[in-house]
C-alpha positions as a Markdown table, in Angstrom:
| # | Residue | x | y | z |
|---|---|---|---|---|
| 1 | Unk | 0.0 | 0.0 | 0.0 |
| 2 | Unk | 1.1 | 3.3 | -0.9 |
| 3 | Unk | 1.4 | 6.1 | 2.2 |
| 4 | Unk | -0.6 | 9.3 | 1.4 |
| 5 | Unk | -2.6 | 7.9 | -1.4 |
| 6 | Unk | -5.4 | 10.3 | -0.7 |
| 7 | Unk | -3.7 | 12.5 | 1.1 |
| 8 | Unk | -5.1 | 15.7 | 1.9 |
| 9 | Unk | -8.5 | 15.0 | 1.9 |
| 10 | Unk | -10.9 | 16.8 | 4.8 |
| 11 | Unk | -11.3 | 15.8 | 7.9 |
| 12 | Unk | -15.2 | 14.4 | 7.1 |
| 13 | Unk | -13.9 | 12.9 | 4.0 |
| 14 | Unk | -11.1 | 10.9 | 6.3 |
| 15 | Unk | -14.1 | 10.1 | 8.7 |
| 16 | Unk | -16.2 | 8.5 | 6.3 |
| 17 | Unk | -12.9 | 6.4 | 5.0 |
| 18 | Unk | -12.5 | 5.1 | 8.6 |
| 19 | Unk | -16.4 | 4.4 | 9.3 |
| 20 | Unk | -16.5 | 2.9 | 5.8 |
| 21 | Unk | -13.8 | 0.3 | 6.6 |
| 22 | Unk | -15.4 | -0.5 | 10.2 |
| 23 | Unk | -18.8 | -1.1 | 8.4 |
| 24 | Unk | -17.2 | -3.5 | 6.0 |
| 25 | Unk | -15.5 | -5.2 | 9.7 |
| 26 | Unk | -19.2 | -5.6 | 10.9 |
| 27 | Unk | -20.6 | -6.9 | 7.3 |
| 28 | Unk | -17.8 | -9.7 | 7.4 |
| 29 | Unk | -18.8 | -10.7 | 11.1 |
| 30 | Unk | -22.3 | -10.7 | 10.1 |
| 31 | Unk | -21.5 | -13.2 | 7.1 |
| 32 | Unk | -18.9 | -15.3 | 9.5 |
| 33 | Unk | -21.5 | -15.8 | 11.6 |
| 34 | Unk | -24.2 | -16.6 | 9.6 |
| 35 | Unk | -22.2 | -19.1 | 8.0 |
| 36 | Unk | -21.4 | -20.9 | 11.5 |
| 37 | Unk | -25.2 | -20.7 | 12.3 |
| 38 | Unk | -25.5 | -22.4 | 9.6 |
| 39 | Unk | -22.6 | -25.1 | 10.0 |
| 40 | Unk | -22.8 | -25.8 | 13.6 |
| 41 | Unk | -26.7 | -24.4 | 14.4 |
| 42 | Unk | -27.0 | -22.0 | 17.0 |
| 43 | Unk | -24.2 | -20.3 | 18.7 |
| 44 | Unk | -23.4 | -20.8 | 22.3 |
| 45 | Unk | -23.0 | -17.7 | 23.7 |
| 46 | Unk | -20.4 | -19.4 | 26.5 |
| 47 | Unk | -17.7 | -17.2 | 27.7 |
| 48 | Unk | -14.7 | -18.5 | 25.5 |
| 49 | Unk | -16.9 | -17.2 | 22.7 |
| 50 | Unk | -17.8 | -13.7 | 24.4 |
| 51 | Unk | -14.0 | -13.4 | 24.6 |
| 52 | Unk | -13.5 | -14.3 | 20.6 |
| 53 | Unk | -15.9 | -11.4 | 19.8 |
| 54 | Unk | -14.3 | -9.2 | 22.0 |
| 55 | Unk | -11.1 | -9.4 | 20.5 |
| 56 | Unk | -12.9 | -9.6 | 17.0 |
| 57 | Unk | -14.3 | -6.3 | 18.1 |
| 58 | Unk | -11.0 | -5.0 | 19.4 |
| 59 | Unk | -8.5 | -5.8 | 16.2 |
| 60 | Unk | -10.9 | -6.1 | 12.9 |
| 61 | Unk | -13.6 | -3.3 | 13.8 |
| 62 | Unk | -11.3 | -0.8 | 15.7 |
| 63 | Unk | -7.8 | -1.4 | 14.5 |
| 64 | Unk | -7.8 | -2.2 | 11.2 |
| 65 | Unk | -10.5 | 0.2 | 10.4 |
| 66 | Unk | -7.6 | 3.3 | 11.7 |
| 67 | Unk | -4.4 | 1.9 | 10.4 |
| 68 | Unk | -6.0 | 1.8 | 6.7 |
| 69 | Unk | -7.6 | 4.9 | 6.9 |
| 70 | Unk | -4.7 | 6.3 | 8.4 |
| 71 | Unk | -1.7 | 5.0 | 5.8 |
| 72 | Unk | -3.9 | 5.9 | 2.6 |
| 73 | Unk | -4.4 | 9.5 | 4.4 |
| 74 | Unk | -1.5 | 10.0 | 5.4 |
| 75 | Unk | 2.3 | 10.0 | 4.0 |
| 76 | Unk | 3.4 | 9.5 | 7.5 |
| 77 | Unk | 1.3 | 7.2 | 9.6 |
| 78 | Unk | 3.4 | 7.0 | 12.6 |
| 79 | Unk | 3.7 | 10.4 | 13.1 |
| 80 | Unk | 0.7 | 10.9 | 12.8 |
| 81 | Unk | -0.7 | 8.6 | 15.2 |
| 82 | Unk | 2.0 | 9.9 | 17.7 |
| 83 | Unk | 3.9 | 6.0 | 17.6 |
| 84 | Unk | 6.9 | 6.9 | 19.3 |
| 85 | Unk | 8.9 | 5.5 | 22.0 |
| 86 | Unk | 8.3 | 7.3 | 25.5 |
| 87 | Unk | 10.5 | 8.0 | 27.8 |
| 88 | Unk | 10.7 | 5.2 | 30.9 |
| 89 | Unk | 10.1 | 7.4 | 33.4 |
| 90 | Unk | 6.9 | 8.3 | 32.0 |
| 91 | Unk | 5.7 | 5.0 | 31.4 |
| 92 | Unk | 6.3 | 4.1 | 35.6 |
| 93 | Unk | 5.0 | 7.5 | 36.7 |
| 94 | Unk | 1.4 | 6.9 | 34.9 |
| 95 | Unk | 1.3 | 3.2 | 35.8 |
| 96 | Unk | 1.6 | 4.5 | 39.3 |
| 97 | Unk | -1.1 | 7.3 | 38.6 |
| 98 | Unk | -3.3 | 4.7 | 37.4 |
| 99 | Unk | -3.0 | 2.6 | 40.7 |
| 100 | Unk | -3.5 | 5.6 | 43.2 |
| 101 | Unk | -6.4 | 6.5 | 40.9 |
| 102 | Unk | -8.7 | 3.8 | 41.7 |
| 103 | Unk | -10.4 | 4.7 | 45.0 |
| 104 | Unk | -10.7 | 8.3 | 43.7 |
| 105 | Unk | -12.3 | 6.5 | 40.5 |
| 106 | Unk | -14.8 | 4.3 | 42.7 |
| 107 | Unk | -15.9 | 8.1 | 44.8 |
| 108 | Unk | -16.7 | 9.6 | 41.1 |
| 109 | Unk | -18.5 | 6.6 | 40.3 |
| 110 | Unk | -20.5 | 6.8 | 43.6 |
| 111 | Unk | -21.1 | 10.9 | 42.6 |
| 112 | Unk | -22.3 | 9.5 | 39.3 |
| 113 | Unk | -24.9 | 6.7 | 40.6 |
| 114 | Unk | -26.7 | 9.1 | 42.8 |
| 115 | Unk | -27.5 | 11.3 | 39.8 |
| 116 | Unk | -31.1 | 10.9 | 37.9 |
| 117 | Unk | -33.2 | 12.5 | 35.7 |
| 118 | Unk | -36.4 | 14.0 | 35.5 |
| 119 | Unk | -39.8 | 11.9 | 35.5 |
| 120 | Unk | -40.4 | 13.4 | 32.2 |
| 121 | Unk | -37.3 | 11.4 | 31.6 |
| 122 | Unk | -37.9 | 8.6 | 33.1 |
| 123 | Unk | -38.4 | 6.3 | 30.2 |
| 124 | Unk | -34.5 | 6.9 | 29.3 |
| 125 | Unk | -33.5 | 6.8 | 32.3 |
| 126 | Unk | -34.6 | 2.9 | 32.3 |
| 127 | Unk | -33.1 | 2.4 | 28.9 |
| 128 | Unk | -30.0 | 3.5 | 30.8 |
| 129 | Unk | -30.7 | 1.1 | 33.7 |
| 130 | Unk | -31.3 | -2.0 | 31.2 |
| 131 | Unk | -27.9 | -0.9 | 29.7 |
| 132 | Unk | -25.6 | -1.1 | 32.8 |
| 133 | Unk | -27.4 | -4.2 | 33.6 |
| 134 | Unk | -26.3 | -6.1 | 30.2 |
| 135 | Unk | -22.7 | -4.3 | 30.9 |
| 136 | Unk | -22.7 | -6.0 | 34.2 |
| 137 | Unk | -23.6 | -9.6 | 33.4 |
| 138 | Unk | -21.5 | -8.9 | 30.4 |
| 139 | Unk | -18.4 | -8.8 | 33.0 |
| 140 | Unk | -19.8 | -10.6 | 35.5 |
| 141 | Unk | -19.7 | -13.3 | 33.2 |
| 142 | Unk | -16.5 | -13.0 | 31.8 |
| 143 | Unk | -14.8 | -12.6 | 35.5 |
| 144 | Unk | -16.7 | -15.5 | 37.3 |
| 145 | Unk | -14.6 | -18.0 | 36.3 |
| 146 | Unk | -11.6 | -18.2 | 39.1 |
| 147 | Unk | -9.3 | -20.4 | 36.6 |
| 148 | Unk | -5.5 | -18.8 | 36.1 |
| 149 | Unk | -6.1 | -19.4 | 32.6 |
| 150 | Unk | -9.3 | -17.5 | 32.4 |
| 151 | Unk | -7.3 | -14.6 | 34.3 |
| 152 | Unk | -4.8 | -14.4 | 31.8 |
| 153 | Unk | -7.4 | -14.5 | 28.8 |
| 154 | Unk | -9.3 | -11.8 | 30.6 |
| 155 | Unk | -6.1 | -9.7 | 31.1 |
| 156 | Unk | -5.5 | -10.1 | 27.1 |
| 157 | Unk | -8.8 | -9.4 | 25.7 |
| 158 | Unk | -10.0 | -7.0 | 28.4 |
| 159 | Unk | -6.8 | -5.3 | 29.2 |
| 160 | Unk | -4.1 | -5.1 | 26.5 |
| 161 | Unk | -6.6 | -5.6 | 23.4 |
| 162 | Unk | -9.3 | -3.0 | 24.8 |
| 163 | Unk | -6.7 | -0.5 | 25.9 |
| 164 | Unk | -4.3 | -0.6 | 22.3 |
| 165 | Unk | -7.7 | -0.6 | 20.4 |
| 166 | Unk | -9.7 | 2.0 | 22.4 |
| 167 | Unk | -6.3 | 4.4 | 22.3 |
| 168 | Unk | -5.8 | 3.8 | 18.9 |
| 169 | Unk | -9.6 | 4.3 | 17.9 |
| 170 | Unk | -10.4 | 7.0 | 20.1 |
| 171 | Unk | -6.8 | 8.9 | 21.1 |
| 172 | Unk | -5.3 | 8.4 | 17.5 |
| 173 | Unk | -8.1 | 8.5 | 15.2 |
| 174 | Unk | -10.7 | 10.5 | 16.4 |
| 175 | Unk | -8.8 | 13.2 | 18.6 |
| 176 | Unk | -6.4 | 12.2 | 15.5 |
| 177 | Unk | -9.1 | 14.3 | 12.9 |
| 178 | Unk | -10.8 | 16.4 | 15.3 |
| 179 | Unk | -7.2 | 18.1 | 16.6 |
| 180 | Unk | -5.3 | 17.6 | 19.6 |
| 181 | Unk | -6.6 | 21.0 | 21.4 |
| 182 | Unk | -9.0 | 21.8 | 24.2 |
| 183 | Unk | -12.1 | 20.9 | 22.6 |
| 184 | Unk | -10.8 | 18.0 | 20.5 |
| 185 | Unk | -9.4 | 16.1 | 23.9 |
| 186 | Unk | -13.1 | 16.8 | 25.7 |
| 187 | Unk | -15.3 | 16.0 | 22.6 |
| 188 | Unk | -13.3 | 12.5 | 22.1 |
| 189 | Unk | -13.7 | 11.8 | 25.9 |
| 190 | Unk | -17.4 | 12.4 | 25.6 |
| 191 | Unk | -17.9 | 10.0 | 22.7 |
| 192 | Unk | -15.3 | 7.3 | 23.9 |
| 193 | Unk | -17.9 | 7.7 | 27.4 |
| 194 | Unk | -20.9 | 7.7 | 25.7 |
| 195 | Unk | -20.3 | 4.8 | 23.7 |
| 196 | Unk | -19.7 | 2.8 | 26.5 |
| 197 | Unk | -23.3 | 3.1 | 27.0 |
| 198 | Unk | -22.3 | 2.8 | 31.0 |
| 199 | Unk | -24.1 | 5.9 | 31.9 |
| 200 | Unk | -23.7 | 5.6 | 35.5 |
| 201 | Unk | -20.0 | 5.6 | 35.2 |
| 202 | Unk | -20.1 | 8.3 | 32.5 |
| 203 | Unk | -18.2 | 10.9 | 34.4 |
| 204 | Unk | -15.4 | 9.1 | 35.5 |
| 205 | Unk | -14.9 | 7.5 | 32.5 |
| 206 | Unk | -15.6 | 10.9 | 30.8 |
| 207 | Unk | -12.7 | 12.3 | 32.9 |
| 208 | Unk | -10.2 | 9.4 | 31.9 |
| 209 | Unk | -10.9 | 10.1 | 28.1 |
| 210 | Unk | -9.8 | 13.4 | 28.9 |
| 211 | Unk | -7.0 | 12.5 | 30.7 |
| 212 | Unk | -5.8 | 10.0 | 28.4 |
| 213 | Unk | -5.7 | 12.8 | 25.8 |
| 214 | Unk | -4.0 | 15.2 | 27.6 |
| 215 | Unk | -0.6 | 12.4 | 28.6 |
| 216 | Unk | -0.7 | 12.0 | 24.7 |
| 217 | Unk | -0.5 | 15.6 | 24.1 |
| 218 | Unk | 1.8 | 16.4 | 26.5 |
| 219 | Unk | 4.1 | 13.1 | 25.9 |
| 220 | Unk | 4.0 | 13.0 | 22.0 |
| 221 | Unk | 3.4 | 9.7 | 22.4 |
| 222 | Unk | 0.6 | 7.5 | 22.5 |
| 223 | Unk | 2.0 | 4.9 | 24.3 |
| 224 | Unk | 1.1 | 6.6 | 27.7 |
| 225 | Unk | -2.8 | 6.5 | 27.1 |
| 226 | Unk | -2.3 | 3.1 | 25.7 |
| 227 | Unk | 0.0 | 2.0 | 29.2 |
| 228 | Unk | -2.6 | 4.2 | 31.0 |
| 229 | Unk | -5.9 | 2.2 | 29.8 |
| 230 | Unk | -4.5 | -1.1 | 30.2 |
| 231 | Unk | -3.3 | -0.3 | 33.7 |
| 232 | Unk | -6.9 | 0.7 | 34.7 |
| 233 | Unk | -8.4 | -2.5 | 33.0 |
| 234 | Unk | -5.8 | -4.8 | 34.1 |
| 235 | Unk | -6.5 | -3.6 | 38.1 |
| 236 | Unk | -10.2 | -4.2 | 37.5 |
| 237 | Unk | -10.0 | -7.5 | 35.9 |
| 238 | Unk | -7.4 | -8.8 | 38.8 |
| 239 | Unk | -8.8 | -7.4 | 41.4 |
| 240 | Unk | -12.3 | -9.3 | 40.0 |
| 241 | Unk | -10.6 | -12.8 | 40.0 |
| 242 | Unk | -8.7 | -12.3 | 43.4 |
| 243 | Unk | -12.7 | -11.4 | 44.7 |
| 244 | Unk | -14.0 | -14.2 | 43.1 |
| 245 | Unk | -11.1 | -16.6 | 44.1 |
| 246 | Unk | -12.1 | -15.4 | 47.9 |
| 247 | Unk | -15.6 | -15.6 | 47.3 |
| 248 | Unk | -15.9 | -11.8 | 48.5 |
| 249 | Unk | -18.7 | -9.2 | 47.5 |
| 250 | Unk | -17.2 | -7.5 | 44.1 |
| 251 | Unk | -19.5 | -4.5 | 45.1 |
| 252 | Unk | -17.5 | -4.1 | 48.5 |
| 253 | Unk | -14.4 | -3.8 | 46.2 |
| 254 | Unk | -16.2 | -1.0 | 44.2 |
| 255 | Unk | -16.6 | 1.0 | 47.1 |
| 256 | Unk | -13.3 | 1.6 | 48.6 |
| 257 | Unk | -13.0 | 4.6 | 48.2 |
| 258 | Unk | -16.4 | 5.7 | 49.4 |
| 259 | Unk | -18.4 | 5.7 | 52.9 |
| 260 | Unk | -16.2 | 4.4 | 55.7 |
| 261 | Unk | -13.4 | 5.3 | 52.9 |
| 262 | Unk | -14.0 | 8.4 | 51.9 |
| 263 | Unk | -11.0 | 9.7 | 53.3 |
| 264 | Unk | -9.2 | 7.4 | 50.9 |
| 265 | Unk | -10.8 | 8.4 | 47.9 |
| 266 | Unk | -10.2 | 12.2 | 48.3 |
| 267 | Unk | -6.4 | 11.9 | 49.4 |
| 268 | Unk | -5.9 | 9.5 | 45.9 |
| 269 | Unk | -7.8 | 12.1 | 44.2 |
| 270 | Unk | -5.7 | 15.0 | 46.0 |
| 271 | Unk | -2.7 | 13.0 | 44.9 |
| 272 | Unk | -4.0 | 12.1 | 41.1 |
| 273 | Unk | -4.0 | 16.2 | 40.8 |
| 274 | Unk | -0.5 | 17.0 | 42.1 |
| 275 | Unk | 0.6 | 13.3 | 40.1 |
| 276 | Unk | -0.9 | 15.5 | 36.8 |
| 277 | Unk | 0.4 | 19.0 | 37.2 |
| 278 | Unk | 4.1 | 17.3 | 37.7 |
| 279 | Unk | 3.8 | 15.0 | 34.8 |
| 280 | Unk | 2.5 | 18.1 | 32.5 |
| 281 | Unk | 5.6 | 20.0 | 33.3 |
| 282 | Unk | 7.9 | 17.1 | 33.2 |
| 283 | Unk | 6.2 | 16.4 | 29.5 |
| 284 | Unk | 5.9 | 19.5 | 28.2 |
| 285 | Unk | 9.5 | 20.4 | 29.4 |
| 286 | Unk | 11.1 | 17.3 | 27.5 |
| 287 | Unk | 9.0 | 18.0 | 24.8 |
| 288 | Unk | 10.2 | 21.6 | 24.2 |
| 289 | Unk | 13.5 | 20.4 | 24.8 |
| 290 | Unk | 13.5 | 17.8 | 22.3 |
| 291 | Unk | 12.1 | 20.1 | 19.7 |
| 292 | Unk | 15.1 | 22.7 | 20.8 |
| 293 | Unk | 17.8 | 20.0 | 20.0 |
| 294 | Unk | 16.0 | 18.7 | 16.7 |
| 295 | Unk | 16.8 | 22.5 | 15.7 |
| 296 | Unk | 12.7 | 22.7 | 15.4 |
């Protein structure tokens, strides 16, 4: 394939491309699976299956789709997509970020939950409700099963593959077109939360969007979202299996942080604040430095 090939086309136009490529993705799981309907009769909608669409989901729909768009749009891909190599130090410093951040997540969650709408609403609002429920069972089911094996299938599919497609999708495509300023970053964290369709964890989610695009903007790199996302994930999904493994309440898990906690929640989320202002002038420093030495 030829770099660039329609290069300098609008940003709609490079839309369209993208969302023509992930509608093509869809039709050719819609034909896979009609044909093993056909085959085999009717799917088993068991877990090892869940996890194949997932990762179907994660690498034909939302990967593919971006790195085709992006190398017949573009003469320089990488660039583009802000592939390059972080620094170390980065890497450990929003790792860490991303562990202190949980109990301040779970308080913004709990902030979230109480919210609700007006009667005149309330027909959406249960729409919503039906929503979080099918999210639920969706993980519930997926992290029930206290095998190693299934923890380390669960780490791949909802950790590393989520997190590289999400950031790709989302961090490189979207913000990508839209522009890597102000409203760019917010607008791609309020799709990448809405289309979670979690809407009782839209705000925190909504936050770590934004969050996600500002470490790419300030690091060049989008690596750090990528580490970033599969961090959070990857604490989730072990913190699931050691609960289940226990046989302890996941829901008292998802509430440190809150009540009796509370306290902990607002010091990680006193600390998340100070961890963000140092890592923006750390990045942004090495950044302008880097661009002083290139002669740029």
């Amino acid at each position: 394939m030829k770099f660039g090939r329609y290069a300098g086309v609008s940003a709609w136009c490079k839309i369209g491309i993208w969302l023509g490529w992930m509608l093509a993705a869809v039709v050719l799981l819609t034909i896979l699976t009609t044909i093993i309907t056909a085959c085999c009769g009717p799917i088993n909608m068991s877990t090892d299956w869940m996890r194949g669409m997932l990762a179907y989901q994660d690498i034909v729909i939302l990967i593919v789709p971006v790195i085709l768009t992006v190398c017949l749009c573009e003469t320089n891909p990488k660039d583009w997509l802000h592939v390059t190599r972080p620094r170390t130090k980065d890497l450990i410093y929003v790792i860490l970020l991303m562990l202190v951040a949980l109990p301040f997540n779970n308080l913004l969650a709990h902030w979230n939950e109480q919210l609700t709408l007006p009667e005149s609403w309330a027909g959406i609002e249960e729409w919503m409700k039906q929503k979080e429920l099918a999210s639920e069972q969706l993980i519930e089911q997926l992290m029930s099963d206290a095998r190693l094996g299934s923890l380390v299938l669960n780490l791949l599919v909802i950790a590393v593959s989520a997190g590289l497609s999400e950031e790709i999708c989302f961090r490189g495509m979207i913000q990508g077109t839209l522009g890597h300023r102000h409203w760019g970053i917010w607008l791609t964290a309020i799709l990448f939360s809405a289309i979670h369709l979690q809407f009782y964890g839209f705000i925190p989610r909504l936050l770590l969007g934004a969050l996600f695009g500002y470490m790419m903007v300030w690091s060049g790199s989008i690596w750090i979202p990528i580490a970033m996302h599969i961090t959070n994930n990857a604490c989730v999904t072990i913190l699931y299996y050691i609960a289940h493994l226990r046989g302890m309440d996941t829901t008292k898990m998802d509430a440190f942080g809150t009540g009796d906690t509370l306290w902990v929640g607002v010091v990680c989320g006193i600390i998340v604040v100070a961890g963000i202002y140092f890592l923006r002038r750390s990045m942004t420093i090495n950044n302008a430095s880097s661009r002083t030495s290139a002669g740029n």
